[in-house]
Short mmCIF file of C-alpha atoms in Angstrom, two decimals:
data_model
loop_
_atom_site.label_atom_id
_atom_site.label_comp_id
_atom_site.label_asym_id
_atom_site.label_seq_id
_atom_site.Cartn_x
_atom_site.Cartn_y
_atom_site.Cartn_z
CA UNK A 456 0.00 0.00 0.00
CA UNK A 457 0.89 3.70 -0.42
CA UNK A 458 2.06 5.98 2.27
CA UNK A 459 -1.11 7.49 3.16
CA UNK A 460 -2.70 4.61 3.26
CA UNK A 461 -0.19 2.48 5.79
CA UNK A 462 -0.05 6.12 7.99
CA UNK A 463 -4.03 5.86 8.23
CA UNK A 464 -3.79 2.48 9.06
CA UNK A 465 -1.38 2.54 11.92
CA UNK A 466 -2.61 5.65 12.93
CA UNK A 467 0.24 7.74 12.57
CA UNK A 468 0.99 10.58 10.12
CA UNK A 469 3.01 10.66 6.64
CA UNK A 470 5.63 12.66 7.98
CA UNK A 471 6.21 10.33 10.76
CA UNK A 472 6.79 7.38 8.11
CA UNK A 473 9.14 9.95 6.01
CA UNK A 474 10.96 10.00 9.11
CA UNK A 475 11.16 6.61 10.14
CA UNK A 476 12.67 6.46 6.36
CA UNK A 477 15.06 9.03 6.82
CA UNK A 478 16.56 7.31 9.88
CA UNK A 479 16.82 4.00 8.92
CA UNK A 480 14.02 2.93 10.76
CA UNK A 481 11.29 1.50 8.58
CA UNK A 482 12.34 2.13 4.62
CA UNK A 483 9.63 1.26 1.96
CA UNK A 484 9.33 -1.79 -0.03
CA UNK A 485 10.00 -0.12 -2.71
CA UNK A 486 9.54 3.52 -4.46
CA UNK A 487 8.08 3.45 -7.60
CA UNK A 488 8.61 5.51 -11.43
CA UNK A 489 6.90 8.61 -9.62
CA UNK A 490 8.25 8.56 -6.75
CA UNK A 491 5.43 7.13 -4.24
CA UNK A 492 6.58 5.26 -1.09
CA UNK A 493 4.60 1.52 -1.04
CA UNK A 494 4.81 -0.52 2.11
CA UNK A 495 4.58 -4.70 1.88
CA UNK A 496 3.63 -7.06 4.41
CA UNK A 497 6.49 -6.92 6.13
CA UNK A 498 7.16 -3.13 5.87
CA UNK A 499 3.63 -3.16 8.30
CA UNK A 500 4.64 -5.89 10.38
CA UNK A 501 8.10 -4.20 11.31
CA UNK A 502 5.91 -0.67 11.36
CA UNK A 503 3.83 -3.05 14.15
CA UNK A 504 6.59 -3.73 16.44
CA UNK A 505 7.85 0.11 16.12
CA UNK A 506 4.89 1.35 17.51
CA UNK A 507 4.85 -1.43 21.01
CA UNK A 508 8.23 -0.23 21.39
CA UNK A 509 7.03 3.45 21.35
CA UNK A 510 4.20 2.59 22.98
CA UNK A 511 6.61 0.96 25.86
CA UNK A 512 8.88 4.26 25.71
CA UNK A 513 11.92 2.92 23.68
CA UNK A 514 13.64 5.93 21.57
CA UNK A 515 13.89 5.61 18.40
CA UNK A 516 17.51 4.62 17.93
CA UNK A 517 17.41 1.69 20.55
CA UNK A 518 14.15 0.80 18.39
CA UNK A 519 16.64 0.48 15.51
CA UNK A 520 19.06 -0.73 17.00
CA UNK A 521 16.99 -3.94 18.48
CA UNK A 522 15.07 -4.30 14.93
CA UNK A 523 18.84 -4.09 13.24
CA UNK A 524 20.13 -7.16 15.44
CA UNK A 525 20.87 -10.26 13.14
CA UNK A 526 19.55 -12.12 16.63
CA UNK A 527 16.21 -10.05 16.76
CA UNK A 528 13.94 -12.17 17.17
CA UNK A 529 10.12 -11.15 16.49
CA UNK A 530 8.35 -14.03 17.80
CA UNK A 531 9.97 -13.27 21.27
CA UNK A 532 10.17 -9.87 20.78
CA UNK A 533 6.19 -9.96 20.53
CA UNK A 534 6.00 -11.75 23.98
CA UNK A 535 8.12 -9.68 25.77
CA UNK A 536 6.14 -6.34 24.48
CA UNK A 537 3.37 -8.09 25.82
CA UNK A 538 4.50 -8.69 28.83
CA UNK A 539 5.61 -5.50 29.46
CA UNK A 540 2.06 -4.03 28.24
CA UNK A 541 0.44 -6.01 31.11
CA UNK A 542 2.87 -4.88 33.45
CA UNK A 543 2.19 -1.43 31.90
CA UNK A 544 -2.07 -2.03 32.24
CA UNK A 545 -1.60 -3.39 35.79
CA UNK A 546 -0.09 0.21 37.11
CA UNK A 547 -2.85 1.87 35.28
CA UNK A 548 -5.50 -0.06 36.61
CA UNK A 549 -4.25 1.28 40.00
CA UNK A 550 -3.97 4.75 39.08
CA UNK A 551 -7.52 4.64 37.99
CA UNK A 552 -8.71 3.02 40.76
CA UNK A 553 -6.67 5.84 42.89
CA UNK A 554 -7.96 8.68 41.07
CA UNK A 555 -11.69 7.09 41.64
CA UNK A 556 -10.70 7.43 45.39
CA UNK A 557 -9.52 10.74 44.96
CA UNK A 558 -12.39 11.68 43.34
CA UNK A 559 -14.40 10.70 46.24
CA UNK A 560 -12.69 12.20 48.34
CA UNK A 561 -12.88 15.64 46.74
CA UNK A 562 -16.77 14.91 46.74
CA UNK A 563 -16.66 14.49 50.55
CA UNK A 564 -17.31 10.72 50.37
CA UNK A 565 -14.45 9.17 51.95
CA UNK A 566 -10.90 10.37 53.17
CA UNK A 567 -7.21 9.32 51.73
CA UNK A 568 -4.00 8.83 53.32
CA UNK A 569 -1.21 10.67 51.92
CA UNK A 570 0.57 7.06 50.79
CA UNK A 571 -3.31 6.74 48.93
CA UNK A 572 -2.99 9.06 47.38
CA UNK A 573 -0.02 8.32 45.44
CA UNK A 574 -1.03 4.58 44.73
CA UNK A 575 0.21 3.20 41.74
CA UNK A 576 3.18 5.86 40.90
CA UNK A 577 5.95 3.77 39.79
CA UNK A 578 9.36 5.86 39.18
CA UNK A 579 11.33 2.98 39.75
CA UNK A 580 11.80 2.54 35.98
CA UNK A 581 13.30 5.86 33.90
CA UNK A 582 12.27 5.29 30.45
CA UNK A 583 14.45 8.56 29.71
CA UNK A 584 17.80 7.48 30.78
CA UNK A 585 19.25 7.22 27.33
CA UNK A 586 18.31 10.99 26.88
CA UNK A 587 20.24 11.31 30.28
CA UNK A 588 23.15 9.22 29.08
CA UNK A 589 23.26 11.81 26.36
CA UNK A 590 23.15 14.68 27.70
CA UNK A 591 25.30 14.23 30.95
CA UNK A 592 27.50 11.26 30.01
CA UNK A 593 26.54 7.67 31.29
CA UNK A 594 28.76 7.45 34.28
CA UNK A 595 27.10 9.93 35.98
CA UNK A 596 23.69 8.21 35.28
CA UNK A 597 24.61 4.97 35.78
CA UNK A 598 26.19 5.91 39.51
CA UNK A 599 23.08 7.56 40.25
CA UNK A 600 20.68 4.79 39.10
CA UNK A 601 23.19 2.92 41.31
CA UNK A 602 22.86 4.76 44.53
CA UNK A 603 18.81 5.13 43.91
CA UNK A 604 18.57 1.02 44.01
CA UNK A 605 21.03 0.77 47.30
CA UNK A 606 19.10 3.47 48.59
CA UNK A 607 15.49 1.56 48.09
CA UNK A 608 12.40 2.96 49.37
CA UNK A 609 14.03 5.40 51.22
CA UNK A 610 15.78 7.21 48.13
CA UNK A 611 11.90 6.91 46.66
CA UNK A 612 9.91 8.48 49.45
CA UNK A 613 12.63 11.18 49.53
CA UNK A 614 11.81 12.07 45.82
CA UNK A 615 7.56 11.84 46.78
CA UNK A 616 8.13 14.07 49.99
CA UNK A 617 10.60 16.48 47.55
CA UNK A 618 7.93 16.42 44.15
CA UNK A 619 4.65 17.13 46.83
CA UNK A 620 6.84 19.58 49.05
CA UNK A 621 7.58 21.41 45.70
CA UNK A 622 4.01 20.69 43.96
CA UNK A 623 2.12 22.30 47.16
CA UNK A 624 3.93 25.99 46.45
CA UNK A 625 3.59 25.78 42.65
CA UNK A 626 1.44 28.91 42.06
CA UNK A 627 4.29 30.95 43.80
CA UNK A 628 6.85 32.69 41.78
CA UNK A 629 10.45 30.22 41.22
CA UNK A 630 12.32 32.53 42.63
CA UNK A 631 10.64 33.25 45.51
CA UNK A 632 12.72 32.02 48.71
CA UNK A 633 10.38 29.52 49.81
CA UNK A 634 10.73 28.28 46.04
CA UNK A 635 14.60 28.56 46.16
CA UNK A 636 14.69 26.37 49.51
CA UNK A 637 12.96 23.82 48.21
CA UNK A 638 14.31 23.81 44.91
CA UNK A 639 17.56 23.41 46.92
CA UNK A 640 16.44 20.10 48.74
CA UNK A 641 15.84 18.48 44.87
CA UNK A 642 19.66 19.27 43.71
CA UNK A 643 20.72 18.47 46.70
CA UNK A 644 19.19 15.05 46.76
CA UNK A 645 20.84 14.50 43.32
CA UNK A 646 23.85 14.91 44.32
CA UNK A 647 23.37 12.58 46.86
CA UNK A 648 23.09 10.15 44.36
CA UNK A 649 25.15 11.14 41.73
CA UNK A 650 27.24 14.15 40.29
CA UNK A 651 25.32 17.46 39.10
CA UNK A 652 26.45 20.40 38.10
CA UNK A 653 24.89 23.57 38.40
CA UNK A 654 24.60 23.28 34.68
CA UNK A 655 23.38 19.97 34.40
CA UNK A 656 21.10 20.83 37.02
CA UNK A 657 19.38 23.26 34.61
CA UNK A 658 19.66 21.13 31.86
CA UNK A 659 17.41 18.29 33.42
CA UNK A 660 15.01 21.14 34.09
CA UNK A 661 14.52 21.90 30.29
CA UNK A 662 13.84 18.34 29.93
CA UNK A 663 11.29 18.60 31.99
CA UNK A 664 9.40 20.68 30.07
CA UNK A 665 11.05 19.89 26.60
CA UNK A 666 9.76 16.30 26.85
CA UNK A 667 6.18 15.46 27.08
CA UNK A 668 6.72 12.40 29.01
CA UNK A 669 8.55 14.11 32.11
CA UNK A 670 5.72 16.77 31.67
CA UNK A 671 3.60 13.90 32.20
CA UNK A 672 4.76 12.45 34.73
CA UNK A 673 5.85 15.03 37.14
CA UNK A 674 2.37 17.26 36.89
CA UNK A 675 1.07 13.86 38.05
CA UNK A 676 1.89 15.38 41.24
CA UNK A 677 0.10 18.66 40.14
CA UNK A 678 -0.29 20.47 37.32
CA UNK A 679 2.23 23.10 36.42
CA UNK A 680 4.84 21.23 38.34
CA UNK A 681 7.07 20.57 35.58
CA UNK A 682 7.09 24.29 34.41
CA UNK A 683 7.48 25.95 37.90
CA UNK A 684 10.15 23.51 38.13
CA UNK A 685 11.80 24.18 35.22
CA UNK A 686 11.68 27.78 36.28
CA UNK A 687 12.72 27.58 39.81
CA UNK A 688 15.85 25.01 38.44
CA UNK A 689 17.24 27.58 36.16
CA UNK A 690 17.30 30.02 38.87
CA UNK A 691 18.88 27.97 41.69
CA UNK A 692 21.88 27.10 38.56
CA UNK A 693 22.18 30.33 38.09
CA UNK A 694 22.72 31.52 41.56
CA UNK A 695 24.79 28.51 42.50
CA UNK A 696 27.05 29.86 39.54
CA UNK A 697 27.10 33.37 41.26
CA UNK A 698 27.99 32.18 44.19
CA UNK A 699 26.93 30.73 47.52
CA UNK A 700 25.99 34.20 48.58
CA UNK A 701 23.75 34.70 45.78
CA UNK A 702 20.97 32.16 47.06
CA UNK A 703 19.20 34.25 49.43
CA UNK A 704 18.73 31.60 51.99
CA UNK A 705 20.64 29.09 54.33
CA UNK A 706 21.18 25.89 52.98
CA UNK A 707 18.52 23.02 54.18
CA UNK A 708 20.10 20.00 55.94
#
């Protein structure tokens, strides 16, 4: 089939496909005399296990990279996806059923306790640490990821307190000192856990906002929280570049 028509059917657009084409992702069968893309049977079958992966978070390269493998194997590949997807519909399930709760609660119908209310949050998979890799070099990720797993549940109700501390003074302005504090207790919780510079610090704040699926995942503990974030991160680097002095508040132990 043409272009159009295998976009239409997968549900994705034309210039997604061109893309995928560009890359060395997904190349046509064949292009014919004037010049229109036509996808075979197994152009849609590879197009198929593209869009799990995406659907399961892979970037694109590591898509390629896994469909590229002379030991890629599709039968198995197809299994583990759907694995993976259950794993994937399980948390959701709970996240429903938490948000049901927290709907009745906001109706006056029951109450919540604050480990309730944050039922079926799962963090303990990063589905952007190759963009991390990238950015800040894979050392430094890899001893943080590290340190987060020797740390356990501790390390993850840390980030929860940190992400609600931060999501409950969201309306006020970044750089406001109550902001800045707070702020202050997420790099320095990093660096308890791996290496950041005042740059990189920054950095990971743009990607909260650059990328839809941080967006995502962080307003999950209110909305906005991402962009005051973002905000309040780009600040705190700044300052921290200035100088100690320049913070306009004691560090928090």
């Amino acid at each position: 089939m043409h272009i159009k028509q295998a976009a239409e059917l997968a549900g994705v657009s034309v210039r997604t496909l061109h893309h995928y084409d560009e890359i060395g992702l997904l190349s046509p069968d064949r292009v014919t005399d004037a010049g229109y893309r036509v996808y075979s049977d197994d152009n849609l079958r590879r197009l198929q296990s593209i869009l799990y992966y995406r659907e399961l978070g892979f970037l694109l390269k590591d898509i390629r990279a896994i469909l590229g493998d002379p030991a890629f194997d599709r039968l198995q590949a197809l299994e583990d996806q759907r694995r993976q997807l259950l794993a994937k519909q399980r948390q959701l399930a709970l996240m429903i059923e938490t948000i049901d709760q927290s709907i009745q609660e906001e109706r006056g119908e029951q109450t919540m306790t604050h480990e309730e209310r944050f039922k079926g949050f799962d963090f303990s998979q990063n589905p952007y640490e190759d963009e991390a890799k990238e950015r800040w070099g894979s050392e430094t990720v890899e001893k943080t990821n590290a340190a987060i797993q020797g740390f356990g549940k501790e390390a993850e109700d840390r980030m929860n307190e940190i992400f609600r501390s931060l999501a409950a003074i969201r309306q006020q302005a970044p750089d406001s000192g109550e902001a800045q504090a707070v702020i202050g207790d997420w790099y320095r919780f990093l660096n308890t856990i791996g290496t950041y510079t005042p740059q990189a610090f920054a950095g990971l704040g743009e990607m909260y906002t650059a990328d839809e699926r941080f967006t995502q995942n962080i307003d999950q503990f209110g909305t906005g929280l991402a962009a005051f974030m973002q905000k309040a991160m780009a600040v705190y680097a700044e300052r921290l570049q200035d100088g100690p002095e320049c913070q306009g508040h004691p560090a928090r132990e």
